[in-house]
Amino acid sequence: MNSTAPHQLSSRIGLRPEPFGAMAYHFDTRRLVFLKTPALVDLVHSLESFDSVDQAVASAAAGDEHKATLLVAALSSLEEAGVICER
């Protein structure tokens, strides 16, 4: 993942809110991906507001380095699954 690049939710993804976070459905691959926390869902939705993934993660983690590391790992997995993509 290029964390210095701007990202967004893929236009090929449908997100369904769930109590645990959300389910992401990829319309092309028909694959389901689970976003396991509401905070991760909020971060994915906020990506379009930032000039880079690093800025979005810094805002969401609020100085907590451990949380930032976990969020970057989760976003990398979401990018591999096609849930998010570079703008």
PDB file of N, CA and C in Angstrom:
ATOM      1  N   MET A   1       0.840  -1.176   0.000  1.00  0.00           N
ATOM      2  CA  MET A   1       0.000   0.000   0.000  1.00  0.00           C
ATOM      3  C   MET A   1       0.884   1.238   0.000  1.00  0.00           C
ATOM      4  N   ASN A   2       0.547   2.157  -0.869  1.00  0.00           N
ATOM      5  CA  ASN A   2       1.229   3.446  -0.902  1.00  0.00           C
ATOM      6  C   ASN A   2       0.504   4.366   0.076  1.00  0.00           C
ATOM      7  N   SER A   3       1.014   4.459   1.284  1.00  0.00           N
ATOM      8  CA  SER A   3       0.307   5.209   2.326  1.00  0.00           C
ATOM      9  C   SER A   3       0.413   6.718   2.158  1.00  0.00           C
ATOM     10  N   THR A   4       1.231   7.172   1.211  1.00  0.00           N
ATOM     11  CA  THR A   4       1.320   8.611   0.961  1.00  0.00           C
ATOM     12  C   THR A   4       0.343   9.054  -0.126  1.00  0.00           C
ATOM     13  N   ALA A   5      -0.348   8.104  -0.745  1.00  0.00           N
ATOM     14  CA  ALA A   5      -1.311   8.406  -1.805  1.00  0.00           C
ATOM     15  C   ALA A   5      -2.723   8.514  -1.234  1.00  0.00           C
ATOM     16  N   PRO A   6      -3.576   9.297  -1.876  1.00  0.00           N
ATOM     17  CA  PRO A   6      -4.972   9.359  -1.444  1.00  0.00           C
ATOM     18  C   PRO A   6      -5.717   8.093  -1.863  1.00  0.00           C
ATOM     19  N   HIS A   7      -6.609   7.640  -1.028  1.00  0.00           N
ATOM     20  CA  HIS A   7      -7.399   6.436  -1.292  1.00  0.00           C
ATOM     21  C   HIS A   7      -8.881   6.735  -1.106  1.00  0.00           C
ATOM     22  N   GLN A   8      -9.706   5.782  -1.509  1.00  0.00           N
ATOM     23  CA  GLN A   8     -11.156   5.902  -1.367  1.00  0.00           C
ATOM     24  C   GLN A   8     -11.777   4.518  -1.357  1.00  0.00           C
ATOM     25  N   LEU A   9     -13.027   4.459  -0.946  1.00  0.00           N
ATOM     26  CA  LEU A   9     -13.802   3.234  -1.052  1.00  0.00           C
ATOM     27  C   LEU A   9     -14.011   2.961  -2.532  1.00  0.00           C
ATOM     28  N   SER A  10     -13.784   1.737  -2.964  1.00  0.00           N
ATOM     29  CA  SER A  10     -13.955   1.382  -4.371  1.00  0.00           C
ATOM     30  C   SER A  10     -15.408   1.537  -4.789  1.00  0.00           C
ATOM     31  N   SER A  11     -15.605   1.998  -6.011  1.00  0.00           N
ATOM     32  CA  SER A  11     -16.966   2.130  -6.540  1.00  0.00           C
ATOM     33  C   SER A  11     -17.608   0.769  -6.791  1.00  0.00           C
ATOM     34  N   ARG A  12     -16.831  -0.292  -6.755  1.00  0.00           N
ATOM     35  CA  ARG A  12     -17.331  -1.644  -6.981  1.00  0.00           C
ATOM     36  C   ARG A  12     -17.719  -2.348  -5.684  1.00  0.00           C
ATOM     37  N   ILE A  13     -17.786  -1.577  -4.581  1.00  0.00           N
ATOM     38  CA  ILE A  13     -18.064  -2.144  -3.254  1.00  0.00           C
ATOM     39  C   ILE A  13     -19.373  -1.601  -2.707  1.00  0.00           C
ATOM     40  N   GLY A  14     -20.154  -2.489  -2.117  1.00  0.00           N
ATOM     41  CA  GLY A  14     -21.330  -2.103  -1.357  1.00  0.00           C
ATOM     42  C   GLY A  14     -21.062  -2.401   0.109  1.00  0.00           C
ATOM     43  N   LEU A  15     -21.251  -1.411   0.978  1.00  0.00           N
ATOM     44  CA  LEU A  15     -21.051  -1.606   2.414  1.00  0.00           C
ATOM     45  C   LEU A  15     -22.402  -1.721   3.102  1.00  0.00           C
ATOM     46  N   ARG A  16     -22.535  -2.748   3.914  1.00  0.00           N
ATOM     47  CA  ARG A  16     -23.755  -2.917   4.700  1.00  0.00           C
ATOM     48  C   ARG A  16     -23.391  -2.783   6.170  1.00  0.00           C
ATOM     49  N   PRO A  17     -23.925  -1.774   6.839  1.00  0.00           N
ATOM     50  CA  PRO A  17     -23.628  -1.603   8.266  1.00  0.00           C
ATOM     51  C   PRO A  17     -24.089  -2.822   9.075  1.00  0.00           C
ATOM     52  N   GLU A  18     -23.306  -3.172  10.050  1.00  0.00           N
ATOM     53  CA  GLU A  18     -23.598  -4.268  10.973  1.00  0.00           C
ATOM     54  C   GLU A  18     -23.216  -3.805  12.382  1.00  0.00           C
ATOM     55  N   PRO A  19     -23.732  -4.434  13.422  1.00  0.00           N
ATOM     56  CA  PRO A  19     -23.374  -4.036  14.786  1.00  0.00           C
ATOM     57  C   PRO A  19     -21.863  -4.114  15.065  1.00  0.00           C
ATOM     58  N   PHE A  20     -21.175  -5.044  14.418  1.00  0.00           N
ATOM     59  CA  PHE A  20     -19.742  -5.211  14.642  1.00  0.00           C
ATOM     60  C   PHE A  20     -18.907  -4.277  13.777  1.00  0.00           C
ATOM     61  N   GLY A  21     -19.491  -3.660  12.751  1.00  0.00           N
ATOM     62  CA  GLY A  21     -18.760  -2.813  11.804  1.00  0.00           C
ATOM     63  C   GLY A  21     -19.502  -2.741  10.491  1.00  0.00           C
ATOM     64  N   ALA A  22     -19.088  -3.584   9.527  1.00  0.00           N
ATOM     65  CA  ALA A  22     -19.785  -3.612   8.232  1.00  0.00           C
ATOM     66  C   ALA A  22     -19.356  -4.837   7.431  1.00  0.00           C
ATOM     67  N   MET A  23     -20.208  -5.193   6.479  1.00  0.00           N
ATOM     68  CA  MET A  23     -19.856  -6.199   5.484  1.00  0.00           C
ATOM     69  C   MET A  23     -19.661  -5.466   4.169  1.00  0.00           C
ATOM     70  N   ALA A  24     -18.577  -5.788   3.484  1.00  0.00           N
ATOM     71  CA  ALA A  24     -18.294  -5.191   2.179  1.00  0.00           C
ATOM     72  C   ALA A  24     -18.498  -6.271   1.123  1.00  0.00           C
ATOM     73  N   TYR A  25     -19.322  -5.957   0.139  1.00  0.00           N
ATOM     74  CA  TYR A  25     -19.585  -6.890  -0.954  1.00  0.00           C
ATOM     75  C   TYR A  25     -18.964  -6.334  -2.218  1.00  0.00           C
ATOM     76  N   HIS A  26     -18.092  -7.125  -2.842  1.00  0.00           N
ATOM     77  CA  HIS A  26     -17.450  -6.727  -4.093  1.00  0.00           C
ATOM     78  C   HIS A  26     -18.325  -7.210  -5.242  1.00  0.00           C
ATOM     79  N   PHE A  27     -18.860  -6.277  -6.022  1.00  0.00           N
ATOM     80  CA  PHE A  27     -19.802  -6.615  -7.086  1.00  0.00           C
ATOM     81  C   PHE A  27     -19.183  -7.450  -8.207  1.00  0.00           C
ATOM     82  N   ASP A  28     -17.870  -7.315  -8.442  1.00  0.00           N
ATOM     83  CA  ASP A  28     -17.221  -8.076  -9.508  1.00  0.00           C
ATOM     84  C   ASP A  28     -16.848  -9.492  -9.078  1.00  0.00           C
ATOM     85  N   THR A  29     -16.209  -9.606  -7.914  1.00  0.00           N
ATOM     86  CA  THR A  29     -15.731 -10.917  -7.463  1.00  0.00           C
ATOM     87  C   THR A  29     -16.757 -11.658  -6.618  1.00  0.00           C
ATOM     88  N   ARG A  30     -17.801 -10.940  -6.192  1.00  0.00           N
ATOM     89  CA  ARG A  30     -18.856 -11.487  -5.328  1.00  0.00           C
ATOM     90  C   ARG A  30     -18.301 -11.928  -3.969  1.00  0.00           C
ATOM     91  N   ARG A  31     -17.182 -11.347  -3.583  1.00  0.00           N
ATOM     92  CA  ARG A  31     -16.531 -11.690  -2.326  1.00  0.00           C
ATOM     93  C   ARG A  31     -17.056 -10.793  -1.202  1.00  0.00           C
ATOM     94  N   LEU A  32     -17.240 -11.381  -0.033  1.00  0.00           N
ATOM     95  CA  LEU A  32     -17.602 -10.641   1.169  1.00  0.00           C
ATOM     96  C   LEU A  32     -16.358 -10.417   2.016  1.00  0.00           C
ATOM     97  N   VAL A  33     -16.211  -9.209   2.516  1.00  0.00           N
ATOM     98  CA  VAL A  33     -15.122  -8.857   3.418  1.00  0.00           C
ATOM     99  C   VAL A  33     -15.754  -8.206   4.635  1.00  0.00           C
ATOM    100  N   PHE A  34     -15.278  -8.557   5.802  1.00  0.00           N
ATOM    101  CA  PHE A  34     -15.828  -8.014   7.039  1.00  0.00           C
ATOM    102  C   PHE A  34     -14.924  -6.929   7.590  1.00  0.00           C
ATOM    103  N   LEU A  35     -15.498  -5.776   7.857  1.00  0.00           N
ATOM    104  CA  LEU A  35     -14.817  -4.700   8.561  1.00  0.00           C
ATOM    105  C   LEU A  35     -15.247  -4.855  10.009  1.00  0.00           C
ATOM    106  N   LYS A  36     -14.313  -5.255  10.862  1.00  0.00           N
ATOM    107  CA  LYS A  36     -14.661  -5.782  12.171  1.00  0.00           C
ATOM    108  C   LYS A  36     -14.890  -4.760  13.272  1.00  0.00           C
ATOM    109  N   THR A  37     -14.701  -3.476  12.969  1.00  0.00           N
ATOM    110  CA  THR A  37     -14.971  -2.454  13.991  1.00  0.00           C
ATOM    111  C   THR A  37     -15.630  -1.242  13.349  1.00  0.00           C
ATOM    112  N   PRO A  38     -16.489  -0.576  14.100  1.00  0.00           N
ATOM    113  CA  PRO A  38     -17.071   0.666  13.585  1.00  0.00           C
ATOM    114  C   PRO A  38     -16.007   1.726  13.288  1.00  0.00           C
ATOM    115  N   ALA A  39     -14.925   1.732  14.066  1.00  0.00           N
ATOM    116  CA  ALA A  39     -13.844   2.706  13.837  1.00  0.00           C
ATOM    117  C   ALA A  39     -13.202   2.501  12.469  1.00  0.00           C
ATOM    118  N   LEU A  40     -13.051   1.251  12.046  1.00  0.00           N
ATOM    119  CA  LEU A  40     -12.479   0.961  10.729  1.00  0.00           C
ATOM    120  C   LEU A  40     -13.433   1.414   9.627  1.00  0.00           C
ATOM    121  N   VAL A  41     -14.710   1.220   9.836  1.00  0.00           N
ATOM    122  CA  VAL A  41     -15.713   1.676   8.863  1.00  0.00           C
ATOM    123  C   VAL A  41     -15.649   3.193   8.737  1.00  0.00           C
ATOM    124  N   ASP A  42     -15.563   3.877   9.869  1.00  0.00           N
ATOM    125  CA  ASP A  42     -15.453   5.337   9.849  1.00  0.00           C
ATOM    126  C   ASP A  42     -14.198   5.779   9.112  1.00  0.00           C
ATOM    127  N   LEU A  43     -13.093   5.077   9.342  1.00  0.00           N
ATOM    128  CA  LEU A  43     -11.844   5.412   8.665  1.00  0.00           C
ATOM    129  C   LEU A  43     -11.967   5.228   7.160  1.00  0.00           C
ATOM    130  N   VAL A  44     -12.553   4.132   6.724  1.00  0.00           N
ATOM    131  CA  VAL A  44     -12.729   3.881   5.284  1.00  0.00           C
ATOM    132  C   VAL A  44     -13.579   4.987   4.662  1.00  0.00           C
ATOM    133  N   HIS A  45     -14.644   5.385   5.344  1.00  0.00           N
ATOM    134  CA  HIS A  45     -15.503   6.459   4.827  1.00  0.00           C
ATOM    135  C   HIS A  45     -14.770   7.801   4.800  1.00  0.00           C
ATOM    136  N   SER A  46     -13.839   8.005   5.727  1.00  0.00           N
ATOM    137  CA  SER A  46     -13.138   9.292   5.815  1.00  0.00           C
ATOM    138  C   SER A  46     -11.955   9.408   4.860  1.00  0.00           C
ATOM    139  N   LEU A  47     -11.535   8.317   4.236  1.00  0.00           N
ATOM    140  CA  LEU A  47     -10.352   8.354   3.369  1.00  0.00           C
ATOM    141  C   LEU A  47     -10.434   9.442   2.309  1.00  0.00           C
ATOM    142  N   GLU A  48     -11.611   9.673   1.754  1.00  0.00           N
ATOM    143  CA  GLU A  48     -11.770  10.674   0.699  1.00  0.00           C
ATOM    144  C   GLU A  48     -11.502  12.089   1.193  1.00  0.00           C
ATOM    145  N   SER A  49     -11.561  12.304   2.491  1.00  0.00           N
ATOM    146  CA  SER A  49     -11.352  13.636   3.060  1.00  0.00           C
ATOM    147  C   SER A  49      -9.883  13.979   3.270  1.00  0.00           C
ATOM    148  N   PHE A  50      -9.003  13.021   3.044  1.00  0.00           N
ATOM    149  CA  PHE A  50      -7.584  13.222   3.327  1.00  0.00           C
ATOM    150  C   PHE A  50      -6.742  13.086   2.061  1.00  0.00           C
ATOM    151  N   ASP A  51      -5.586  13.738   2.074  1.00  0.00           N
ATOM    152  CA  ASP A  51      -4.671  13.691   0.936  1.00  0.00           C
ATOM    153  C   ASP A  51      -3.804  12.437   0.917  1.00  0.00           C
ATOM    154  N   SER A  52      -3.836  11.662   2.000  1.00  0.00           N
ATOM    155  CA  SER A  52      -3.063  10.414   2.047  1.00  0.00           C
ATOM    156  C   SER A  52      -3.642   9.496   3.115  1.00  0.00           C
ATOM    157  N   VAL A  53      -3.295   8.224   3.002  1.00  0.00           N
ATOM    158  CA  VAL A  53      -3.688   7.246   4.022  1.00  0.00           C
ATOM    159  C   VAL A  53      -3.024   7.606   5.344  1.00  0.00           C
ATOM    160  N   ASP A  54      -1.766   8.047   5.283  1.00  0.00           N
ATOM    161  CA  ASP A  54      -1.059   8.428   6.507  1.00  0.00           C
ATOM    162  C   ASP A  54      -1.818   9.492   7.290  1.00  0.00           C
ATOM    163  N   GLN A  55      -2.347  10.501   6.589  1.00  0.00           N
ATOM    164  CA  GLN A  55      -3.102  11.561   7.262  1.00  0.00           C
ATOM    165  C   GLN A  55      -4.394  11.016   7.873  1.00  0.00           C
ATOM    166  N   ALA A  56      -5.079  10.160   7.149  1.00  0.00           N
ATOM    167  CA  ALA A  56      -6.323   9.576   7.652  1.00  0.00           C
ATOM    168  C   ALA A  56      -6.065   8.729   8.892  1.00  0.00           C
ATOM    169  N   VAL A  57      -5.020   7.927   8.846  1.00  0.00           N
ATOM    170  CA  VAL A  57      -4.682   7.064   9.982  1.00  0.00           C
ATOM    171  C   VAL A  57      -4.249   7.905  11.177  1.00  0.00           C
ATOM    172  N   ALA A  58      -3.457   8.936  10.940  1.00  0.00           N
ATOM    173  CA  ALA A  58      -3.014   9.801  12.044  1.00  0.00           C
ATOM    174  C   ALA A  58      -4.215  10.442  12.734  1.00  0.00           C
ATOM    175  N   SER A  59      -5.187  10.851  11.960  1.00  0.00           N
ATOM    176  CA  SER A  59      -6.394  11.449  12.532  1.00  0.00           C
ATOM    177  C   SER A  59      -7.188  10.418  13.334  1.00  0.00           C
ATOM    178  N   ALA A  60      -7.335   9.226  12.796  1.00  0.00           N
ATOM    179  CA  ALA A  60      -8.117   8.181  13.470  1.00  0.00           C
ATOM    180  C   ALA A  60      -7.412   7.623  14.702  1.00  0.00           C
ATOM    181  N   ALA A  61      -6.090   7.534  14.653  1.00  0.00           N
ATOM    182  CA  ALA A  61      -5.340   6.930  15.759  1.00  0.00           C
ATOM    183  C   ALA A  61      -5.088   7.918  16.893  1.00  0.00           C
ATOM    184  N   ALA A  62      -5.141   9.201  16.610  1.00  0.00           N
ATOM    185  CA  ALA A  62      -4.969  10.247  17.630  1.00  0.00           C
ATOM    186  C   ALA A  62      -3.730  10.038  18.501  1.00  0.00           C
ATOM    187  N   GLY A  63      -2.594   9.758  17.854  1.00  0.00           N
ATOM    188  CA  GLY A  63      -1.337   9.626  18.586  1.00  0.00           C
ATOM    189  C   GLY A  63      -1.035   8.254  19.141  1.00  0.00           C
ATOM    190  N   ASP A  64      -1.923   7.313  19.021  1.00  0.00           N
ATOM    191  CA  ASP A  64      -1.714   5.955  19.518  1.00  0.00           C
ATOM    192  C   ASP A  64      -1.011   5.138  18.436  1.00  0.00           C
ATOM    193  N   GLU A  65       0.284   4.925  18.597  1.00  0.00           N
ATOM    194  CA  GLU A  65       1.089   4.235  17.572  1.00  0.00           C
ATOM    195  C   GLU A  65       0.634   2.798  17.333  1.00  0.00           C
ATOM    196  N   HIS A  66       0.256   2.116  18.392  1.00  0.00           N
ATOM    197  CA  HIS A  66      -0.211   0.728  18.243  1.00  0.00           C
ATOM    198  C   HIS A  66      -1.494   0.688  17.406  1.00  0.00           C
ATOM    199  N   LYS A  67      -2.422   1.587  17.709  1.00  0.00           N
ATOM    200  CA  LYS A  67      -3.667   1.654  16.947  1.00  0.00           C
ATOM    201  C   LYS A  67      -3.380   2.008  15.491  1.00  0.00           C
ATOM    202  N   ALA A  68      -2.447   2.925  15.260  1.00  0.00           N
ATOM    203  CA  ALA A  68      -2.091   3.322  13.890  1.00  0.00           C
ATOM    204  C   ALA A  68      -1.540   2.134  13.113  1.00  0.00           C
ATOM    205  N   THR A  69      -0.702   1.335  13.748  1.00  0.00           N
ATOM    206  CA  THR A  69      -0.136   0.145  13.095  1.00  0.00           C
ATOM    207  C   THR A  69      -1.234  -0.832  12.709  1.00  0.00           C
ATOM    208  N   LEU A  70      -2.185  -1.049  13.611  1.00  0.00           N
ATOM    209  CA  LEU A  70      -3.304  -1.954  13.327  1.00  0.00           C
ATOM    210  C   LEU A  70      -4.170  -1.427  12.191  1.00  0.00           C
ATOM    211  N   LEU A  71      -4.418  -0.130  12.173  1.00  0.00           N
ATOM    212  CA  LEU A  71      -5.242   0.460  11.118  1.00  0.00           C
ATOM    213  C   LEU A  71      -4.567   0.364   9.751  1.00  0.00           C
ATOM    214  N   VAL A  72      -3.270   0.598   9.699  1.00  0.00           N
ATOM    215  CA  VAL A  72      -2.540   0.483   8.432  1.00  0.00           C
ATOM    216  C   VAL A  72      -2.595  -0.957   7.928  1.00  0.00           C
ATOM    217  N   ALA A  73      -2.432  -1.914   8.821  1.00  0.00           N
ATOM    218  CA  ALA A  73      -2.504  -3.325   8.428  1.00  0.00           C
ATOM    219  C   ALA A  73      -3.900  -3.659   7.900  1.00  0.00           C
ATOM    220  N   ALA A  74      -4.934  -3.167   8.566  1.00  0.00           N
ATOM    221  CA  ALA A  74      -6.306  -3.431   8.127  1.00  0.00           C
ATOM    222  C   ALA A  74      -6.564  -2.793   6.769  1.00  0.00           C
ATOM    223  N   LEU A  75      -6.106  -1.561   6.568  1.00  0.00           N
ATOM    224  CA  LEU A  75      -6.301  -0.891   5.281  1.00  0.00           C
ATOM    225  C   LEU A  75      -5.539  -1.596   4.160  1.00  0.00           C
ATOM    226  N   SER A  76      -4.365  -2.107   4.472  1.00  0.00           N
ATOM    227  CA  SER A  76      -3.608  -2.867   3.468  1.00  0.00           C
ATOM    228  C   SER A  76      -4.381  -4.104   3.027  1.00  0.00           C
ATOM    229  N   SER A  77      -4.981  -4.791   3.987  1.00  0.00           N
ATOM    230  CA  SER A  77      -5.789  -5.969   3.657  1.00  0.00           C
ATOM    231  C   SER A  77      -7.012  -5.579   2.827  1.00  0.00           C
ATOM    232  N   LEU A  78      -7.618  -4.457   3.174  1.00  0.00           N
ATOM    233  CA  LEU A  78      -8.786  -3.998   2.421  1.00  0.00           C
ATOM    234  C   LEU A  78      -8.405  -3.600   0.997  1.00  0.00           C
ATOM    235  N   GLU A  79      -7.223  -3.041   0.836  1.00  0.00           N
ATOM    236  CA  GLU A  79      -6.770  -2.706  -0.514  1.00  0.00           C
ATOM    237  C   GLU A  79      -6.521  -3.977  -1.334  1.00  0.00           C
ATOM    238  N   GLU A  80      -5.897  -4.986  -0.729  1.00  0.00           N
ATOM    239  CA  GLU A  80      -5.661  -6.257  -1.420  1.00  0.00           C
ATOM    240  C   GLU A  80      -6.970  -6.908  -1.838  1.00  0.00           C
ATOM    241  N   ALA A  81      -8.006  -6.743  -1.035  1.00  0.00           N
ATOM    242  CA  ALA A  81      -9.320  -7.334  -1.338  1.00  0.00           C
ATOM    243  C   ALA A  81     -10.133  -6.483  -2.314  1.00  0.00           C
ATOM    244  N   GLY A  82      -9.612  -5.305  -2.661  1.00  0.00           N
ATOM    245  CA  GLY A  82     -10.309  -4.439  -3.606  1.00  0.00           C
ATOM    246  C   GLY A  82     -11.388  -3.581  -2.973  1.00  0.00           C
ATOM    247  N   VAL A  83     -11.406  -3.499  -1.651  1.00  0.00           N
ATOM    248  CA  VAL A  83     -12.408  -2.707  -0.957  1.00  0.00           C
ATOM    249  C   VAL A  83     -12.088  -1.219  -1.060  1.00  0.00           C
ATOM    250  N   ILE A  84     -10.800  -0.879  -0.923  1.00  0.00           N
ATOM    251  CA  ILE A  84     -10.366   0.490  -1.127  1.00  0.00           C
ATOM    252  C   ILE A  84      -9.362   0.525  -2.267  1.00  0.00           C
ATOM    253  N   CYS A  85      -9.198   1.690  -2.852  1.00  0.00           N
ATOM    254  CA  CYS A  85      -8.263   1.843  -3.969  1.00  0.00           C
ATOM    255  C   CYS A  85      -7.711   3.263  -3.969  1.00  0.00           C
ATOM    256  N   GLU A  86      -6.617   3.457  -4.708  1.00  0.00           N
ATOM    257  CA  GLU A  86      -6.067   4.798  -4.843  1.00  0.00           C
ATOM    258  C   GLU A  86      -7.004   5.669  -5.645  1.00  0.00           C
ATOM    259  N   ARG A  87      -7.049   6.947  -5.289  1.00  0.00           N
ATOM    260  CA  ARG A  87      -7.839   7.915  -6.067  1.00  0.00           C
ATOM    261  C   ARG A  87      -7.007   8.405  -7.217  1.00  0.00           C
TER     262      ARG A  87
END
